[in-house]
Coordinates of C-alpha atoms and ligand atoms in Angstrom, one line a residue:
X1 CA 16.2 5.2 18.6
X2 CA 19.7 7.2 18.5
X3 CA 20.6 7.6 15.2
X4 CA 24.5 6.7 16.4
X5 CA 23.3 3.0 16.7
X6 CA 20.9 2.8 13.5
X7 CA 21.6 1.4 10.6
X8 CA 20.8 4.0 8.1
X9 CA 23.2 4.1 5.3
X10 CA 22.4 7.6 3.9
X11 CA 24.1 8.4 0.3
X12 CA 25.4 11.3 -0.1
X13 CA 25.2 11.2 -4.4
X14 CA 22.3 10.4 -6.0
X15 CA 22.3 6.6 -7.7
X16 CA 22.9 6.7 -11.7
X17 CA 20.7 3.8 -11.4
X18 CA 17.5 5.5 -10.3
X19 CA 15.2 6.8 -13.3
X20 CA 12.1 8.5 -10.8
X21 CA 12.5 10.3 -7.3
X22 CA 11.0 7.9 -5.2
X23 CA 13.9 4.6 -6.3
X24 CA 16.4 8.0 -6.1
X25 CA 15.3 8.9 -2.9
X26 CA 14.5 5.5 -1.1
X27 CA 18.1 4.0 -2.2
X28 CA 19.8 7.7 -0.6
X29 CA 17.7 7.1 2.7
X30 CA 19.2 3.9 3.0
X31 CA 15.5 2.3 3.0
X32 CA 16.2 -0.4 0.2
X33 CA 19.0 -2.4 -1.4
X34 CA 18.9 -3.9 -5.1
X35 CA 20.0 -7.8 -4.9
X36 CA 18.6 -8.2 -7.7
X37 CA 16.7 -7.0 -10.9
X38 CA 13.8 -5.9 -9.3
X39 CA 14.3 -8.0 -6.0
X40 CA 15.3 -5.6 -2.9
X41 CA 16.6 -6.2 0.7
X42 CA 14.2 -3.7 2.8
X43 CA 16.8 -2.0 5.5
X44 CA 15.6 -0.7 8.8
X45 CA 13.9 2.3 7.8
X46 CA 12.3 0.9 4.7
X47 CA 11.0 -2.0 6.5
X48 CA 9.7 0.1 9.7
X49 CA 7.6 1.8 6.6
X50 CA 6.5 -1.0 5.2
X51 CA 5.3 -2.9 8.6
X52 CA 3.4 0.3 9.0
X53 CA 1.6 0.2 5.8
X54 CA 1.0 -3.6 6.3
X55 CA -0.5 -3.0 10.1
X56 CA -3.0 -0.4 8.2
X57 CA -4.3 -2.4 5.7
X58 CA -5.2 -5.4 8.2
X59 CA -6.3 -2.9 10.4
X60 CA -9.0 -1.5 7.6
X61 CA -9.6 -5.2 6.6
X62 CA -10.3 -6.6 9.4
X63 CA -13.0 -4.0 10.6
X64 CA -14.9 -5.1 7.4
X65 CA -14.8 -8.6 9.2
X66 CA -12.2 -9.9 6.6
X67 CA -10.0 -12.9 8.1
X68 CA -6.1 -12.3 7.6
X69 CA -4.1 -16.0 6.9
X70 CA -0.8 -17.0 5.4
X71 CA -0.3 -19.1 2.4
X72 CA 2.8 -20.2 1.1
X73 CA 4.7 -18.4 -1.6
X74 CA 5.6 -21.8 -3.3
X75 CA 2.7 -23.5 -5.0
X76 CA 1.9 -26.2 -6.7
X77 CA 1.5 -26.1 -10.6
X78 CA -1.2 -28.5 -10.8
X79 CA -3.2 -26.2 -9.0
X80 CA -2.9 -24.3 -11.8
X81 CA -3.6 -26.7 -14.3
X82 CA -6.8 -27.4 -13.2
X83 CA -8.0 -23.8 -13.3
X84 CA -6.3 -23.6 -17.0
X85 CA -3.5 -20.5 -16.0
X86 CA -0.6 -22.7 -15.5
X87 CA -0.1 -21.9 -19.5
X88 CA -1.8 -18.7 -20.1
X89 CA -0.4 -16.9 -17.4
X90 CA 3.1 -16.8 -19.8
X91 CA 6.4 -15.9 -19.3
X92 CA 5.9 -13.4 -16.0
X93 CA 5.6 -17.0 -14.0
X94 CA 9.1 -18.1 -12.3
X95 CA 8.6 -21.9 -12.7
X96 CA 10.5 -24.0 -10.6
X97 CA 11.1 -27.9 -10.3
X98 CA 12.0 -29.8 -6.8
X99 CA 14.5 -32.3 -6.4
X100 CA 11.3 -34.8 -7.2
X101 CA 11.3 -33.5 -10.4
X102 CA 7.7 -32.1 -9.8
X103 CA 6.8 -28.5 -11.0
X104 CA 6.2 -26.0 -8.7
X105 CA 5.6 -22.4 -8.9
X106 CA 6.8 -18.9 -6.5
X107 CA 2.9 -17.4 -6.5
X108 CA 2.3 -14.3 -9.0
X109 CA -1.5 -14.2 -7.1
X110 CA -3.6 -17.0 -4.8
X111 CA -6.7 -17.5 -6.4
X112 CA -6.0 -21.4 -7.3
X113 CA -4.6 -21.9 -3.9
X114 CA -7.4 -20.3 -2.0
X115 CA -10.1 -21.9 -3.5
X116 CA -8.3 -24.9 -3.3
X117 CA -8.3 -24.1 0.6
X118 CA -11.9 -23.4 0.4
X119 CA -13.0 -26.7 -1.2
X120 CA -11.3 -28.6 1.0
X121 CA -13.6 -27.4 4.3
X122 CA -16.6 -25.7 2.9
X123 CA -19.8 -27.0 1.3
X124 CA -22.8 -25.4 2.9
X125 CA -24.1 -21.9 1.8
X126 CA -24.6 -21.5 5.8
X127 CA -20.7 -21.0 5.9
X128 CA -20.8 -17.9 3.4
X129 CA -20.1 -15.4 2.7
X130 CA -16.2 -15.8 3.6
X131 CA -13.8 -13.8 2.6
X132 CA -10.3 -14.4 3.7
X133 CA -6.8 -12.1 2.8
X134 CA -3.2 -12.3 3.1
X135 CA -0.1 -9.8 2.9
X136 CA 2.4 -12.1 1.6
X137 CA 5.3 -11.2 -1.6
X138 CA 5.0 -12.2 -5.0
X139 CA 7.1 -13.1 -7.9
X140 CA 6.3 -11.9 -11.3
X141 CA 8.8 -12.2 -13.7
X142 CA 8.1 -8.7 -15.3
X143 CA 9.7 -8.3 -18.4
X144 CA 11.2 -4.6 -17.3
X145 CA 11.6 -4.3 -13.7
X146 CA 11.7 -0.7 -12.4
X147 CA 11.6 2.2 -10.8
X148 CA 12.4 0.2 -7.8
X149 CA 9.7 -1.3 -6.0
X150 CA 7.1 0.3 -7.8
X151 CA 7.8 -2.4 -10.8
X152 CA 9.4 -4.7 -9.1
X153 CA 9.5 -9.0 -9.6
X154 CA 9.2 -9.6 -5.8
X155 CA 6.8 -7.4 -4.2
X156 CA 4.7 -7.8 -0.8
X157 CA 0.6 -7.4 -1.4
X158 CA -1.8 -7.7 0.3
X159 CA -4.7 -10.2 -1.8
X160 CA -8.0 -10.5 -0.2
X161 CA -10.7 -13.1 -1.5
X162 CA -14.2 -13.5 -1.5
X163 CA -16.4 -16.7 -1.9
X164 CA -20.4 -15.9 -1.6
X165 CA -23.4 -17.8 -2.5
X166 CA -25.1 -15.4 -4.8
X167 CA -23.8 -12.6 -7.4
X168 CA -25.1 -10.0 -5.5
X169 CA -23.6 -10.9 -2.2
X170 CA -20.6 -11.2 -3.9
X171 CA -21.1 -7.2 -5.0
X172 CA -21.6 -6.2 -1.7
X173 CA -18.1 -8.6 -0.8
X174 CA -16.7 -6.2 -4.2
X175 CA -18.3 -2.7 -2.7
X176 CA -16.6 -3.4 0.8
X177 CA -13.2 -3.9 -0.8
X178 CA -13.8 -0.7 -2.2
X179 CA -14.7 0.7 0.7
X180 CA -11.8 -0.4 3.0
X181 CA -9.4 0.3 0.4
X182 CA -10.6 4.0 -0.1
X183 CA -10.9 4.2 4.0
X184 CA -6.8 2.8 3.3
X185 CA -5.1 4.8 1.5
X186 CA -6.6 8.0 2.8
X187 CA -5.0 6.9 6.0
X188 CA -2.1 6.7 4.0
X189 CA -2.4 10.4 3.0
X190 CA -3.1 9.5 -0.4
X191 CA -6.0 10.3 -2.7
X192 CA -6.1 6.7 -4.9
X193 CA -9.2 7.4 -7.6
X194 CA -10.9 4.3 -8.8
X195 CA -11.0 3.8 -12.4
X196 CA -12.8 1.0 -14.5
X197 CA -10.2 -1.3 -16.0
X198 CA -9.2 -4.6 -17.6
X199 CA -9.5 -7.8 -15.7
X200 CA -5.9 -8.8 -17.7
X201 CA -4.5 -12.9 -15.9
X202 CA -6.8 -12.2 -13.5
X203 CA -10.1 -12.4 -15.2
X204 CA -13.8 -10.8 -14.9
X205 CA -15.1 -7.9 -16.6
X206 CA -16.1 -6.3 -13.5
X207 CA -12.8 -4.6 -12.1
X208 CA -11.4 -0.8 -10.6
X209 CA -8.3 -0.4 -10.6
X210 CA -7.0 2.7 -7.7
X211 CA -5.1 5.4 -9.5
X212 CA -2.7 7.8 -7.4
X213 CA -2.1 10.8 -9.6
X214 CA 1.4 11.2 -10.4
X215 CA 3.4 12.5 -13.2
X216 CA 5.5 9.1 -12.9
X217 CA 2.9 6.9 -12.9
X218 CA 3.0 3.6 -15.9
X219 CA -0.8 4.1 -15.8
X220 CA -2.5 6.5 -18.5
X221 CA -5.9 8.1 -17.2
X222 CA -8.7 9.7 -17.9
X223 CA -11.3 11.4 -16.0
X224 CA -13.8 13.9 -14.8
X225 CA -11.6 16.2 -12.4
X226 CA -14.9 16.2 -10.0
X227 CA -13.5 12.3 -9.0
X228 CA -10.9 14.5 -7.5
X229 CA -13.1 16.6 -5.3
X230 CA -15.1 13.2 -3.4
X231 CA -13.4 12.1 -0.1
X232 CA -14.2 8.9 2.4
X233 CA -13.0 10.6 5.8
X234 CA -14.3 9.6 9.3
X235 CA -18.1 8.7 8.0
X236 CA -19.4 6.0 10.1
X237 CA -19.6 3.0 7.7
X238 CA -21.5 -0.5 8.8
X239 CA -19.7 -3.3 6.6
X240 CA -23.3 -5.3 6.7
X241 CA -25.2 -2.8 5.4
X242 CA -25.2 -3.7 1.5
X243 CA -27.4 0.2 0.5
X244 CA -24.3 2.2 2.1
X245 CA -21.7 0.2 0.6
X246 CA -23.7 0.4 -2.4
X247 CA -24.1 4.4 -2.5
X248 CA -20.5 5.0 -1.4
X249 CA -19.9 2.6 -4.6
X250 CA -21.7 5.0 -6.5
X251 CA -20.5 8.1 -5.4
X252 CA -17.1 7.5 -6.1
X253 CA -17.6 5.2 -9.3
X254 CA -20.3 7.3 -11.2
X255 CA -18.1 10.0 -12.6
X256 CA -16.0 9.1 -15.7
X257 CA -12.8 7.9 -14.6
X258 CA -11.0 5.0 -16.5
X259 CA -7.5 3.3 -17.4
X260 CA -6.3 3.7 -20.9
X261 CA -7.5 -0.2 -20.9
X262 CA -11.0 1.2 -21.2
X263 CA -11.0 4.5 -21.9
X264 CA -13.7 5.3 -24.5
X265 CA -13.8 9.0 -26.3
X266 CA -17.2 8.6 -27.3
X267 CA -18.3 8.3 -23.2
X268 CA -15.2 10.6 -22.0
X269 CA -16.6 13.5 -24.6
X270 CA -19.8 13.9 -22.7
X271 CA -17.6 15.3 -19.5
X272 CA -18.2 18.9 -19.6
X273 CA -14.9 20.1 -21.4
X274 CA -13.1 21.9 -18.4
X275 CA -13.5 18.7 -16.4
X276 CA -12.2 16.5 -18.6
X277 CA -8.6 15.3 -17.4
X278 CA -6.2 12.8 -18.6
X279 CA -3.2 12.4 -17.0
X280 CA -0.8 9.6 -15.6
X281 CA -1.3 7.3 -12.4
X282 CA -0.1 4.9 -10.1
X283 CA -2.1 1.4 -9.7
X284 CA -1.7 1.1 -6.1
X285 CA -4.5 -1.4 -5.7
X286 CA -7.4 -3.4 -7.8
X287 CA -10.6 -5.3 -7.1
X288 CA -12.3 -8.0 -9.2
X289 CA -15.5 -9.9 -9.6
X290 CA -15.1 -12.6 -11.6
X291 CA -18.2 -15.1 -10.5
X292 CA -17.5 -18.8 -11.0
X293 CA -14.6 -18.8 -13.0
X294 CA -12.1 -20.8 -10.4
X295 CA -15.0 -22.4 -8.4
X296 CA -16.4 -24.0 -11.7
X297 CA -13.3 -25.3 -13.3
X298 CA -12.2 -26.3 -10.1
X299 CA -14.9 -27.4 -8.6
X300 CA -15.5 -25.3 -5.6
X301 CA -19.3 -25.7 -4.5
X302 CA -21.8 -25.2 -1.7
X303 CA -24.8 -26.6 -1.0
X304 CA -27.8 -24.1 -1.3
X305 CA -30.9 -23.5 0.4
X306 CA -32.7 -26.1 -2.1
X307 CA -29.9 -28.8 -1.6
X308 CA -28.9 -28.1 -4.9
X309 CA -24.7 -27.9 -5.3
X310 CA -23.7 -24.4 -6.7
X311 CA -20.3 -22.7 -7.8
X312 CA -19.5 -20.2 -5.4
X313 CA -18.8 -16.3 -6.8
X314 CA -15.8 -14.9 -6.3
X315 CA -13.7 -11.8 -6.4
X316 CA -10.1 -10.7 -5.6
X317 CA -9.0 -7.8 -4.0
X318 CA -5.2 -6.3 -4.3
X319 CA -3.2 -3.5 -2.2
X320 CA 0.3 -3.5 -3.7
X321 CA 1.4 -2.7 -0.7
X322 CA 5.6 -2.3 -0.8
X323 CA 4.5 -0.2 -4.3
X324 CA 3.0 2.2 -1.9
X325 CA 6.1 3.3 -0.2
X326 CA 7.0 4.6 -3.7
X327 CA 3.4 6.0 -4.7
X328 CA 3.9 7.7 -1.1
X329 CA 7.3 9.7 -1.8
X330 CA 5.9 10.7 -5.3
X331 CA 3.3 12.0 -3.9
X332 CA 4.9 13.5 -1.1
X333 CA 8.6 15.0 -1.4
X334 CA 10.6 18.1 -2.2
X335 CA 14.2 18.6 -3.8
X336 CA 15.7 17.7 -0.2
X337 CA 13.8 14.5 0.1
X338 CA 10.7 12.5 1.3
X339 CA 7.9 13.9 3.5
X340 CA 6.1 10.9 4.8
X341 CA 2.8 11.4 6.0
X342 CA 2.4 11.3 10.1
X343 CA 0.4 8.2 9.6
X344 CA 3.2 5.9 8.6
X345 CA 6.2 7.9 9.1
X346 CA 9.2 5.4 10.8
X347 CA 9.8 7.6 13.8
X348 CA 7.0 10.4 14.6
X349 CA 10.0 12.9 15.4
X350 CA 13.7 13.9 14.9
X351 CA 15.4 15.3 17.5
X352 CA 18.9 17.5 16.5
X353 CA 21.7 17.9 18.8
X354 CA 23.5 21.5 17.8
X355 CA 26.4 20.7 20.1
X356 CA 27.0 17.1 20.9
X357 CA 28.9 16.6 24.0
X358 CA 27.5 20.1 25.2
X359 CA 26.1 19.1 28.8
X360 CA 23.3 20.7 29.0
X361 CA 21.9 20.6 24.9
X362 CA 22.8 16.6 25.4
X363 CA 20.5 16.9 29.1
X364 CA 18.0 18.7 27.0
X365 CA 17.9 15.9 24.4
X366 CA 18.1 13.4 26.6
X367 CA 14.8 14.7 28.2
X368 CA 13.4 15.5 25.2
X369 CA 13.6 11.6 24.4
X370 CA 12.3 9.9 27.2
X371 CA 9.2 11.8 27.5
X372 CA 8.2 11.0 23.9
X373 CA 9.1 7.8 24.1
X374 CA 6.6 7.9 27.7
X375 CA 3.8 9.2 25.8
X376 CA 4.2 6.2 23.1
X377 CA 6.0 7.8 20.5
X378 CA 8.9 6.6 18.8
X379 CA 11.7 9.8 18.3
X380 CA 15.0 9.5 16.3
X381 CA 17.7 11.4 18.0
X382 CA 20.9 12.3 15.8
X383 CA 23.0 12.3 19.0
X384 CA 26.2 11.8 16.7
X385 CA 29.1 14.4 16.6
X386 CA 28.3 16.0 13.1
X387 CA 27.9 19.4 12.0
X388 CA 24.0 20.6 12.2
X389 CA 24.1 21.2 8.3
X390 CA 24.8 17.1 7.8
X391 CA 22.4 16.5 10.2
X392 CA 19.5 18.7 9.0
X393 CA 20.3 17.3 5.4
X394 CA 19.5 13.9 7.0
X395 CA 16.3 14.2 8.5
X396 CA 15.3 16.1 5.3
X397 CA 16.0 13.7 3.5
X398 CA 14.6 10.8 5.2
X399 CA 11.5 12.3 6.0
X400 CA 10.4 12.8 9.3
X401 CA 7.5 15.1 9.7
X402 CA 7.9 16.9 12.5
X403 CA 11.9 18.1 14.4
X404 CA 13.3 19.3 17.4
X405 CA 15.9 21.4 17.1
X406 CA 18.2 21.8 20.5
X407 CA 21.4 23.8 20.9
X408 CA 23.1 26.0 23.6
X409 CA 21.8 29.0 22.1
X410 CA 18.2 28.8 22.7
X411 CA 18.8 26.7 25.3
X412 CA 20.3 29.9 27.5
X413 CA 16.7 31.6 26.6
X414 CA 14.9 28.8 27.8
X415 CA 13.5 27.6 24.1
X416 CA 13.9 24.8 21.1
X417 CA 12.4 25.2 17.5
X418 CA 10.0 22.9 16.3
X419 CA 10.1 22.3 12.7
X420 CA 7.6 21.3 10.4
X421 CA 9.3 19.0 7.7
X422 CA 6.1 19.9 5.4
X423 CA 6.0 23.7 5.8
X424 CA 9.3 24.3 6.5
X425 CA 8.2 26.6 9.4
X426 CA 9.7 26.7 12.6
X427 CA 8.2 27.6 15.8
X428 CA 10.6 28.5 19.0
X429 CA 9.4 27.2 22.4
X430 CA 10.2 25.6 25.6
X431 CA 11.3 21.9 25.3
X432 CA 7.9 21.1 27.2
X433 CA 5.6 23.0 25.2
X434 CA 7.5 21.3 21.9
X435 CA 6.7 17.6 23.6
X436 CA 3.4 18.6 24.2
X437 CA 2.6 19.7 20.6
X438 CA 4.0 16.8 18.6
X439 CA 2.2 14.2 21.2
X440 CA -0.7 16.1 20.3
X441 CA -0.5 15.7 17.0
X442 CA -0.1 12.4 17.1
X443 CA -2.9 11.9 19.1
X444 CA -5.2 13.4 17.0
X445 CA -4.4 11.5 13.9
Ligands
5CA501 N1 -5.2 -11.5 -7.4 C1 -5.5 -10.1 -7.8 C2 -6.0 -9.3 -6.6 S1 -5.6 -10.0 -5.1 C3 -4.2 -9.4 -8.3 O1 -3.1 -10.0 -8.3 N2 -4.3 -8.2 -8.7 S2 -3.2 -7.3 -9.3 O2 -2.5 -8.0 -10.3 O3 -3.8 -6.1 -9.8 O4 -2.1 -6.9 -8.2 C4 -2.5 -6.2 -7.1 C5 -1.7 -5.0 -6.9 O5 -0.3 -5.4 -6.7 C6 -1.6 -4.0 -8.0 O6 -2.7 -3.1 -8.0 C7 -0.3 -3.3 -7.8 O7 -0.5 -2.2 -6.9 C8 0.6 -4.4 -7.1 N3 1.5 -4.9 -8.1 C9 1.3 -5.7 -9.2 N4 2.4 -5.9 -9.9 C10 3.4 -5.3 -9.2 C11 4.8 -5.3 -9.3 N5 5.5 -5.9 -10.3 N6 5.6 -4.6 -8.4 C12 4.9 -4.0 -7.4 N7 3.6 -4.0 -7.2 C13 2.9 -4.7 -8.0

């Protein structure tokens, strides 16, 4: 892409409007627009991120052999009524009426509708265990939308459910959630701790909530700063095998960690005292069990081996996935803007002009571009006539973790710099050896 025919609408001030650095930094980068209270319009770059981030969690979920679908964002409210949540789920539910006069709702979550799905076409235990996801937005009428789309009252998740015959299978459905979203957000480049919780609207007692560390977080937390030491990385997992899922479970689970929902002193005080943490965090994902509690009030059930008719357990499993565009830029950014992680930055590499309209920095460029885009990579060259200082502030701000700079200068000794937007350090070489570097880095990721 040339940055003279994007549409990135960089500001240059920062918004009044923006409280945290992420809303601040995502409005200046020209990523988002407010259209309303916490309802955005996602501009090119932001929604480049945000397809990214979507394409990574169906990647994860679908190598757990979970099925991605669509359902609508409109459902019915007697769906709702039949489980009992039409009324208790309160004021955060936009309730809407069509011309019929019939009342309809714009989906806060899918349970109802999913199991309504699944009654409809399954009733033999040889069908299970199924578990089926979508990444679709969401409407909750949050009482104070903010920080941008971190609180916001349409949001874009990702909601993954799992019907099983048995409680246990339905454990291992819970353990591979857990699983696939550690496995997620560490390709992400974030460390997202799971902490018991509160089941809240969605129900079950048997719930972790993923915490990202970060002084902005809503979330208050507590826990044993070993949880912080425990990674996922490349291990071989097999989604069928219920003893690994299990143990990784365990691993990451046994330590005290824990939401301010279920924090409890008496537990937390027998963490050795230099490991015990609290701090603040952002939810950037939660998984439930909640056994029968939709299949029995509405009536989703299997035949068993006996011929007997059983509920079928459950669980639900959510990414907030536009949220995690800001949990990213929290936890990665400096005072001259966001560093996105190679794994889901919008283009893997700037490219600066010195001189535009200088024939051979512009034949340098031009090179430059076509052979990353050959070898599969998408670059962003600022090819407009601006001074380098506007255009450095640019790609600073918007992120881009690895730049090419070209001018006449180096040009004459045969070199370019390669920048690292992370370090800050730059590395002079000749346009070829720079090509090769940032392909291999993105090869290796
Ligand atoms: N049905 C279950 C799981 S599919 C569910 O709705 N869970 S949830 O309520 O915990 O939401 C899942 C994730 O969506 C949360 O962990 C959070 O990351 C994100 N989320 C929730 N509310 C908002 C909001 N108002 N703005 C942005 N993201 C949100």
């Amino acid at each position: 892409m040339r940055l003279s025919r994007y549409f990135l609408p960089v500001l240059k001030e920062d918004p009044a409007e923006a409280a945290i650095v992420s809303h601040r930094y995502m409005l200046r980068a020209g990523m988002i627009k407010q259209a309303s209270a916490g309802i955005y319009s996602w501009l090119p770059l932001g929604f480049k991120i945000l397809r990214k981030i979507e394409n990574i969690v169906h990647e994860e979920q679908q190598k757990a052999g979970h099925m991605p679908m669509l359902m609508p964002t409109i459902q019915s409210a007697d769906l709702w009524r039949e489980s009992g949540r039409y009324e208790d789920y309160g004021d955060e539910m936009l309730r809407i009426q069509d011309r019929h006069g019939r009342d309809m709702l714009y989906g806060p979550t899918n349970e109802e509708q999913i199991t309504d799905t699944f009654r409809a076409h399954v009733n033999s235990y040889k069908d299970l265990p199924l578990t089926l996801y979508q990444i679709q937005w969401k409407f909750r009428d949050e009482r104070r939308p903010r920080f941008g789309v971190m609180r916001g009252r349409e949001f874009f998740m990702k909601d993954g459910y799992n019907f099983d015959l048995t409680k246990e299978d339905a454990l291992h459905a819970y353990n591979r959630h857990l699983v696939t979203y550690l496995r997620t957000y560490e390709r992400l480049g974030l460390q997202a701790i799971p902490m018991r919780a509160d089941g809240g609207p969605i129900g079950g007692d048997y719930t972790h909530e993923f915490l990202v560390l970060a002084e902005t977080g809503e979330s208050e937390v507590f826990y044993d700063s070993e949880v912080t030491d425990i990674k996922l990385g490349n291990r071989d997992v097999d989604f069928d095998d219920k003893a690994q899922c299990q143990e990784i479970l365990e691993e990451f689970t046994t330590r005290y960690a824990r939401t301010d929902e279920t924090h409890d002193e008496a537990i937390f005080a027998d963490v050795p005292e230099e490991r015990r943490r609290s701090a603040r965090g952002i939810e950037v994902g939660q998984i439930f069990y909640f056994g029968t509690k939709y299949s029995e009030s509405m009536n989703a059930t299997v035949i068993d081996e006996n011929q007997k008719l059983v509920p079928v357990h459950m669980g639900s499993h959510g990414i907030g996935v536009s949220r995690l565009l800001g949990a990213i830029i929290e936890a990665s950014h400096d005072d001259k803007g966001i560093i996105w992680p190679e794994g889901v930055t919008p283009f893997h590499c700037g490219i600066v002009n010195l001189k535009q309209g200088d024939d051979e920095a512009d034949a340098a460029c031009e090179g430059i571009y076509s052979a990353l885009t050959k070898a599969g990579l998408e670059p962003l060259y600022d090819d407009r006539k601006e001074r380098a200082g506007g255009k450095f502030a640019t790609m600073d701000l918007i992120g881009l973790p690895w730049r090419i700079t070209v001018g006449p200068r180096g040009l004459k000794n045969g070199v370019v710099e390669l920048t690292s937007r992370r370090t800050g350090e730059s590395e002079e070489m000749s346009p070829e050896a720079a090509i090769a570097k940032v392909v291999e880095i993105y090869a290796n990721l």
